[in-house]
Every structure is written in structure tokens, then in C-alpha cells.
Tab-separated table of C-alpha atoms in Angstrom:
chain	number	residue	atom	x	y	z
A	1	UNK	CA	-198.714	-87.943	27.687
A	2	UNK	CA	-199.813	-87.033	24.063
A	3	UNK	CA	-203.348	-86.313	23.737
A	4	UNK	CA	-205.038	-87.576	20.490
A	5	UNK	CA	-207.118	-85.123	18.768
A	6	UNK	CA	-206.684	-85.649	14.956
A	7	UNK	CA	-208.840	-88.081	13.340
A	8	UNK	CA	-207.067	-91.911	13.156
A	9	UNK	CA	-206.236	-93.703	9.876
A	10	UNK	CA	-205.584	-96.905	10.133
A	11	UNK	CA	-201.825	-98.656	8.711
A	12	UNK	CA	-202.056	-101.617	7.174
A	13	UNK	CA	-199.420	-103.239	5.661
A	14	UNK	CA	-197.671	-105.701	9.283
A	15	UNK	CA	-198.495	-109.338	9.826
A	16	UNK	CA	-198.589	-109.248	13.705
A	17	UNK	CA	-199.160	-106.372	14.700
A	18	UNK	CA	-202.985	-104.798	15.105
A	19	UNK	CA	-203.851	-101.366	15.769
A	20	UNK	CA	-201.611	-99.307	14.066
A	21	UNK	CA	-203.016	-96.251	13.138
A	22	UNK	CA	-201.478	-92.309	12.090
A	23	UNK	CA	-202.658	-89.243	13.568
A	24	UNK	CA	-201.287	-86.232	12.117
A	25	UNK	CA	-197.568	-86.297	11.820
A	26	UNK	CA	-197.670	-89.337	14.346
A	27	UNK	CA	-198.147	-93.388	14.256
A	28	UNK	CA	-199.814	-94.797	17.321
A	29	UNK	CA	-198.937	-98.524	18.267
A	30	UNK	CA	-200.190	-100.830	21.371
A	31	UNK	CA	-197.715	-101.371	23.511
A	32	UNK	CA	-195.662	-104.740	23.458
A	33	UNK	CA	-193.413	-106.435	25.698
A	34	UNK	CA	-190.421	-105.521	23.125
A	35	UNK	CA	-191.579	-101.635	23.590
A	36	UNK	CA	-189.180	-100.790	25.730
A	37	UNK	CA	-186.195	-101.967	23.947
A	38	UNK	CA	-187.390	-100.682	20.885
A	39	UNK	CA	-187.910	-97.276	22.172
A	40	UNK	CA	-184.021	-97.382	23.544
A	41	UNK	CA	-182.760	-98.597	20.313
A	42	UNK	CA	-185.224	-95.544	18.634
A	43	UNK	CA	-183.152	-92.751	21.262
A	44	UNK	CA	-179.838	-94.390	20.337
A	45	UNK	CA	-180.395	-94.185	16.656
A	46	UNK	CA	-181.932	-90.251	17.237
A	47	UNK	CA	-178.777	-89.407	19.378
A	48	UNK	CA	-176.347	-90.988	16.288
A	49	UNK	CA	-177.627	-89.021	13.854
A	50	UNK	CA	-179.537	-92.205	11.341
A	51	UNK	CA	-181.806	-90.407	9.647
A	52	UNK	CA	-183.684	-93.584	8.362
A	53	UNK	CA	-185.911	-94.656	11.596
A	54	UNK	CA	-188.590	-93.144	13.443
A	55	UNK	CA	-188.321	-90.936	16.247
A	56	UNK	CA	-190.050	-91.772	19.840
A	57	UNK	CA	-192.488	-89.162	21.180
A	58	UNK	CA	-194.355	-90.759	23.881
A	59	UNK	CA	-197.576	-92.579	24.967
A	60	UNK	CA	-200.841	-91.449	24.469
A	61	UNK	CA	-203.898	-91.483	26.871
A	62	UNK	CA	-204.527	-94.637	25.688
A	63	UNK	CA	-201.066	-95.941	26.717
A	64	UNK	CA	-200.314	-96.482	22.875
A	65	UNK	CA	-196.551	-95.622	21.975
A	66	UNK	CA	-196.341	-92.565	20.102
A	67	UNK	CA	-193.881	-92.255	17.154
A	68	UNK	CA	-193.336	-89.785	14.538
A	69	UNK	CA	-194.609	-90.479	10.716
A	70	UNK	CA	-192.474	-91.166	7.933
A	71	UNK	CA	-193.537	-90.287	4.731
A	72	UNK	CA	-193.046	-91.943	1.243
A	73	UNK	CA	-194.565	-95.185	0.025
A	74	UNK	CA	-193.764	-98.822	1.099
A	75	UNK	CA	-194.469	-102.530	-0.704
A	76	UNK	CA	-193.139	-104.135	-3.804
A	77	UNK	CA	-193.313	-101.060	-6.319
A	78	UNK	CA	-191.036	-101.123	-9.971
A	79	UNK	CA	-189.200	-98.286	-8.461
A	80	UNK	CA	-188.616	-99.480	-4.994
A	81	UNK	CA	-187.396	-103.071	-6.382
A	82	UNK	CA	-185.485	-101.752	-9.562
A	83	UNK	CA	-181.561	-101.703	-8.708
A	84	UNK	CA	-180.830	-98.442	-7.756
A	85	UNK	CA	-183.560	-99.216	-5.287
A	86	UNK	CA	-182.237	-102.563	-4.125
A	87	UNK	CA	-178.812	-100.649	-3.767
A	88	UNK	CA	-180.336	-97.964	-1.606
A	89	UNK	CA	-181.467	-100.359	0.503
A	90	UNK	CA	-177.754	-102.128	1.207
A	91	UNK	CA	-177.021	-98.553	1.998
A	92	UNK	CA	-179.422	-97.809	4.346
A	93	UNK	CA	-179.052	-101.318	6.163
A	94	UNK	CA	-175.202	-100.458	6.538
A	95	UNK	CA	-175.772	-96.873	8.092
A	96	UNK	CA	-178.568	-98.622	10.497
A	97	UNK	CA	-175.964	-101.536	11.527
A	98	UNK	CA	-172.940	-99.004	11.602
A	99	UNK	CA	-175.119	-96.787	14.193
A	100	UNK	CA	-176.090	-99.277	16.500
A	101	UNK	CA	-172.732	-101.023	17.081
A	102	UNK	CA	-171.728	-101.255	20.780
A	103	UNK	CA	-175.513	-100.853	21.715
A	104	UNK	CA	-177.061	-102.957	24.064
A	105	UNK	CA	-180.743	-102.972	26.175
A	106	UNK	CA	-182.698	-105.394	27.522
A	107	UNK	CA	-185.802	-107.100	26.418
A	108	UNK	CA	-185.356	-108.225	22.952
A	109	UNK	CA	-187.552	-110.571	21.629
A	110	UNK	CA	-186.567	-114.629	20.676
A	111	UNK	CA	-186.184	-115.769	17.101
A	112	UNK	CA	-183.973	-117.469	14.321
A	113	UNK	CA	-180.156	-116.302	14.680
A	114	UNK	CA	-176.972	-117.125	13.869
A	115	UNK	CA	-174.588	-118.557	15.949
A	116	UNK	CA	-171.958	-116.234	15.738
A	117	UNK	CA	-171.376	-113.679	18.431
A	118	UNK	CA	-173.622	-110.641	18.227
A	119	UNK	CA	-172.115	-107.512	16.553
A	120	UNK	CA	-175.260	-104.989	16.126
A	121	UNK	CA	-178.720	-104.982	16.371
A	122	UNK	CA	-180.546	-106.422	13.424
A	123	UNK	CA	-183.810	-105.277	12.180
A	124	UNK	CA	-184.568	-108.790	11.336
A	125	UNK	CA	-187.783	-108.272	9.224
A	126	UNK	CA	-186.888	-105.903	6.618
A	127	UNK	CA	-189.840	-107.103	4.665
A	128	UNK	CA	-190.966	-104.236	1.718
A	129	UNK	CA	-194.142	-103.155	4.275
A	130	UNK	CA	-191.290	-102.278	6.961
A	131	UNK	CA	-189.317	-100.681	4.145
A	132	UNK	CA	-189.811	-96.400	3.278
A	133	UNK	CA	-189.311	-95.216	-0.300
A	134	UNK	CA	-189.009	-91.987	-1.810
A	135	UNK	CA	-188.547	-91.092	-5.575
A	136	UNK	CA	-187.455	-95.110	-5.501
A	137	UNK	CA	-184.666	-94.659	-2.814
A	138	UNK	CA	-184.858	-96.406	0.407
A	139	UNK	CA	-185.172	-93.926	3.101
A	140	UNK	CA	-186.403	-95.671	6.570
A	141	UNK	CA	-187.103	-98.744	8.044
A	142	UNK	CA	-190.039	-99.026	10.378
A	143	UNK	CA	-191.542	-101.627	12.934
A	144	UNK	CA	-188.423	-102.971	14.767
A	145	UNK	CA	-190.604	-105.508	16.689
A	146	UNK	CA	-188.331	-108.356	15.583
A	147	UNK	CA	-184.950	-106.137	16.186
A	148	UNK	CA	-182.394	-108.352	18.640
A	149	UNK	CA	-178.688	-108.203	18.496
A	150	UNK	CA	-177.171	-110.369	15.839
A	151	UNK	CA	-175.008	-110.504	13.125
A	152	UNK	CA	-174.810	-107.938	10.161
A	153	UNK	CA	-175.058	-111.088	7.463
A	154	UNK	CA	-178.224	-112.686	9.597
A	155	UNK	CA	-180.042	-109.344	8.805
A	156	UNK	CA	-178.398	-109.512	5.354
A	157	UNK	CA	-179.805	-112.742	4.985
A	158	UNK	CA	-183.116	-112.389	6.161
A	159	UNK	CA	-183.554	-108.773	4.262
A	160	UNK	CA	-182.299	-110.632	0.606
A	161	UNK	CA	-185.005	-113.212	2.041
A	162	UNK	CA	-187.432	-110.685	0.931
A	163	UNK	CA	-185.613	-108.353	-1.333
A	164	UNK	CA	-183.565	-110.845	-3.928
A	165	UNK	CA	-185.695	-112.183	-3.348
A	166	UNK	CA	-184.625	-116.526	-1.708
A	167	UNK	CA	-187.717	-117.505	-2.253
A	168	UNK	CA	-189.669	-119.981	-4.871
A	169	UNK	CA	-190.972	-118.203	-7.774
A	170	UNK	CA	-194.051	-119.480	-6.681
A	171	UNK	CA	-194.255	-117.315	-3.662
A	172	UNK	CA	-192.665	-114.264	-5.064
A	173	UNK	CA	-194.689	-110.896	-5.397
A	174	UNK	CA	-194.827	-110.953	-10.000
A	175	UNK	CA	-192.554	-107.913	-10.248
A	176	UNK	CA	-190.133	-110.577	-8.745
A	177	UNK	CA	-191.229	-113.579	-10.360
A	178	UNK	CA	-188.370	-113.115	-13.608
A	179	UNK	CA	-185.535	-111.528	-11.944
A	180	UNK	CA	-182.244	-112.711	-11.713
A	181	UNK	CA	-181.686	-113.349	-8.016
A	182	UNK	CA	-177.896	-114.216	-8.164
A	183	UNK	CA	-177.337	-110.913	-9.770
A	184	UNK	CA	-179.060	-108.938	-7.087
A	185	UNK	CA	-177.226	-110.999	-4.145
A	186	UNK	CA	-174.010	-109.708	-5.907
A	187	UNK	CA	-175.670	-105.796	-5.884
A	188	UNK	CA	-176.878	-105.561	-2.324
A	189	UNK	CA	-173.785	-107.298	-0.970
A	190	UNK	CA	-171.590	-104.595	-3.174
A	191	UNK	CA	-173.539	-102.071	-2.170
A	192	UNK	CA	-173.484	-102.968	1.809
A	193	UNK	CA	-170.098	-103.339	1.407
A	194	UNK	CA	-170.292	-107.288	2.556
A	195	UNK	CA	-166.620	-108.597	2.736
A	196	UNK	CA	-165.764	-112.003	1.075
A	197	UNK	CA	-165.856	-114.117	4.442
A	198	UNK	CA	-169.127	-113.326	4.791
A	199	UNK	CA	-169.875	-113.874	1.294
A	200	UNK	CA	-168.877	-117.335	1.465
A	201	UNK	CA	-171.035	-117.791	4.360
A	202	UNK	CA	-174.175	-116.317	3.082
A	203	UNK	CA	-176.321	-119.379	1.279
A	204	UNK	CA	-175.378	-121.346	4.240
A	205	UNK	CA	-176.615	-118.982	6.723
A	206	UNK	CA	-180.174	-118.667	4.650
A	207	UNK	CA	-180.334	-122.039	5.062
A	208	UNK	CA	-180.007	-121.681	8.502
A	209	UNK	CA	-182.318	-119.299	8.989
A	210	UNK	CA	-184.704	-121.448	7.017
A	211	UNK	CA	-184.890	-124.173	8.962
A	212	UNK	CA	-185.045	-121.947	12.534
A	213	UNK	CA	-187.456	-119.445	11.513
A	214	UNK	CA	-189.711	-122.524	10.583
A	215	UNK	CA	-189.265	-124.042	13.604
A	216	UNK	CA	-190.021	-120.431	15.511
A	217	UNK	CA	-192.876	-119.958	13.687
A	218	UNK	CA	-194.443	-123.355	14.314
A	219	UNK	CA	-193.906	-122.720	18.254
A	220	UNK	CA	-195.250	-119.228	17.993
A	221	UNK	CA	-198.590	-120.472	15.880
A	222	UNK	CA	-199.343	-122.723	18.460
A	223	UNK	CA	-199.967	-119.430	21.087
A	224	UNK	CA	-202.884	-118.329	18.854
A	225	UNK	CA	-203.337	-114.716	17.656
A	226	UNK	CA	-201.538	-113.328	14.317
A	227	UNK	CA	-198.757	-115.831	13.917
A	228	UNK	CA	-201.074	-118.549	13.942
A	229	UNK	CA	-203.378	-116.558	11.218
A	230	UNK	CA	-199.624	-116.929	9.897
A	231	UNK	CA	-199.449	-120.272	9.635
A	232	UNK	CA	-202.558	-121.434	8.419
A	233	UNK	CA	-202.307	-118.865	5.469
A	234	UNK	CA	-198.913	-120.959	4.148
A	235	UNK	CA	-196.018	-119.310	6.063
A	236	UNK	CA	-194.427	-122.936	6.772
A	237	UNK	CA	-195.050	-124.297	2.940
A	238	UNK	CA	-193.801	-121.497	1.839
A	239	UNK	CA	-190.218	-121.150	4.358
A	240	UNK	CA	-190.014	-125.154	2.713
A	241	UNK	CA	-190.476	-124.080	-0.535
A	242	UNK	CA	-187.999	-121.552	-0.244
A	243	UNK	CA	-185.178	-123.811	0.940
A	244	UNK	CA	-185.870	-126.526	-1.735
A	245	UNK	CA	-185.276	-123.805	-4.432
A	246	UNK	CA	-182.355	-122.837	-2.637
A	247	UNK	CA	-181.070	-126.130	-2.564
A	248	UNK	CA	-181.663	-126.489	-6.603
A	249	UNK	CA	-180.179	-123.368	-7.321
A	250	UNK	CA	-177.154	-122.789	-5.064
A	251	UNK	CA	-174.396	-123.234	-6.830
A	252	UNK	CA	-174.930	-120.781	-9.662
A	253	UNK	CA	-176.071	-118.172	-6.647
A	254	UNK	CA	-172.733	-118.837	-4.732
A	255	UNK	CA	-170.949	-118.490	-8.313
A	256	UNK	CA	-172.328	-114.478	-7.858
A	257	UNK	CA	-171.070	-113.772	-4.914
A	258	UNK	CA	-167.493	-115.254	-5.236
């Protein structure tokens, strides 16, 4: 049990999850059903020596998990989406996916996937607020609420979702709005190291995940709570738009990556 005697400042930054708060060096989080398997994939990461998530330390008396704090700054920054940002980020992805090969647990949550036989665990919402900076490098990911085994180009997929970024200009943070999104498919795949099978695969697996992560949202929207806050705030318009703009623009994107 970790006691709590520091003064609480609340995170903000998540869609779904409420509560978050730091104390000191640590992060305090209500508990979830994916807890568990988050706090075994946290261990197994500790024990492989990836640097780039945090490290479990308990409950509290409030039955809150207990994690450590990273620090450095998170969000759409010119430094943290400039290139040798973007790159870091392929980087850090691959050393997360490299360490968590042959892991398994039970208890992962349900959402959009590939078809393709899992071969690591994917963060699967490498968004910029689950995304640590420092001196514009990528340095951790945090919240692995969404982490299930998959396949390394579905987590590609979904983190150039957010990061190219596939998405309408429309809906894309104004640091965003100009760049050229081929360009940085070609970078982060590069930098990850992404071989050309995958490559070839890539706009049709957004695509994918397009249509499933719509669906998945709708469902979970229905249950109430934050993913229905979701929904009603644009998250469907917004999947659509994104898949009509990749439809328009694919064949110049695919034309970077082969």
C-alpha cells in the first residue's frame, strides 16, 4: 500500500480516462478492468530493460494504481512534431514492440485489429497526450489502456493516424494542417525500420482500421460515460472524414512508401 501524502495535481490531457492525478514523483489512476494486464505488460517492459514506459509501484489507500512520473512535455508542440521528432518516435515504437515480443497476459481489452496473427503487444493509442518529449525527442509512452496483442503495422497505423498525421486537414491540430503527410509516412516507416511487405500493406490496413474503430466506437458510445462524450463531440464525422481523404489521396501516399 502507498500512502498519499503530497498534495494531488490533476493530469489532463486522456479522453476516457478520469481521475488521473500526480503526487510527487508518482501518477495515481482508478483502477480498470485492463489494470491487471497493464501492470504485467509494465513488469515485463521494467525486467527488459525499455526505458520509455512507466514503472508500477502499487495501489494506494484508495485502491488507485500507483505508477511512477515521467517527466518532459506531451501534445502537438513544433519540436515534438518536427522530423527528428517524428523519427524519435518510430524509434521508440520499435524498442517498445521489440521488448514485448513473446509476451502474453490475460485481460486485454476489445478494439479495431488486424487480422493477421498477433506478433507483440501494441500500444494502440499513441495519440501526442500518451506521447513524452524531451528537448523534442520522444522518450515514453504512457496510458496503455488500449494495449492488446496485435500486429507491429496495426500500431504503425494507428500511431501515423495521429502523428502523419491520416486525417482531413480539417481535423488536424494547425501545426499539422500544411505538412506533407506522404513524406512523413516514408520517415517514420524508415525510421521503424518497416520492411516493404508491410509497406505495401499499410493504406489498406488504415482503411481497415477506419472502418472498425468506427464501428467500436459507435458500440462503446452507446454504454454512456467518456466514449459517448466521444461521440457526440465528432469522433465518428471525423474517423469518416479521415477515410474519404484517404481515399482522395492514396495513390500519391502509396507512391512514398514504395
Amino acid at each position: 500500500m502507498v500512502a498519499t501524502l503530497l498534495h494531488e495535481t490533476p493530469l489532463r490531457g486522456g479522453d476516457v480516462t478520469d481521475g488521473v492525478v500526480r503526487v510527487g514523483d508518482t501518477v495515481r489512476r482508478p483502477k480498470s478492468p485492463s489494470t491487471p494486464a497493464v501492470h504485467a505488460l509494465l513488469r515485463h517492459l521494467e525486467a527488459a530493460g525499455f526505458a520509455g514506459a512507466p514503472r508500477v509501484v502499487g495501489f494506494d489507500e484508495f485502491d488507485r494504481e500507483v505508477i511512477t512520473y515521467i517527466p518532459g512535455s506531451c501534445g502537438i508542440t513544433v519540436h515534438n512534431v518536427a522530423e527528428d521528432g517524428l523519427r524519435s518516435l518510430a524509434g521508440l515504437l520499435r524498442g517498445f514492440h521489440d521488448a514485448t515480443e513473446g509476451f502474453s497476459a490475460q485481460g486485454w481489452v476489445e478494439g479495431s485489429n488486424d487480422d493477421r496473427a498477433p506478433e507483440v503487444i501494441g500500444h494502440c493509442d499513441l495519440r501526442p497526450e500518451n506521447t513524452i518529449f524531451h528537448r523534442g525527442s520522444a522518450v515514453a509512452l504512457i496510458d496503455f489502456d488500449q494495449a492488446r496483442p496485435t500486429t507491429r503495422l496495426f500500431d504503425v497505423v494507428t500511431t501515423l493516424r495521429h502523428w502523419a498525421p491520416i486525417a482531413d486537414p480539417l481535423d488536424r491540430h494547425p501545426l499539422l494542417r500544411g505538412v506533407d503527410v506522404g513524406a512523413r509516412l516514408r520517415l517514420f516507416c524508415d525510421a521503424y525500420g518497416l520492411p516493404p511487405r508491410d509497406r505495401r500493406r499499410l493504406l489498406d490496413l488504415a482503411r481497415l482500421r477506419f472502418h472498425r474503430s468506427y464501428d467500436v466506437m459507435r458500440k462503446r458510445a452507446d454504454q454512456g460515460g467518456a466514449w459517448a462524450a466521444m461521440w457526440a463531440g465528432g469522433a465518428g464525422e471525423r474517423i469518416r472524414r479521415a477515410a474519404a481523404w484517404l481515399d482522395v489521396h492514396e495513390d500519391e501516399l502509396h507512391a512514398h512508401l514504395v
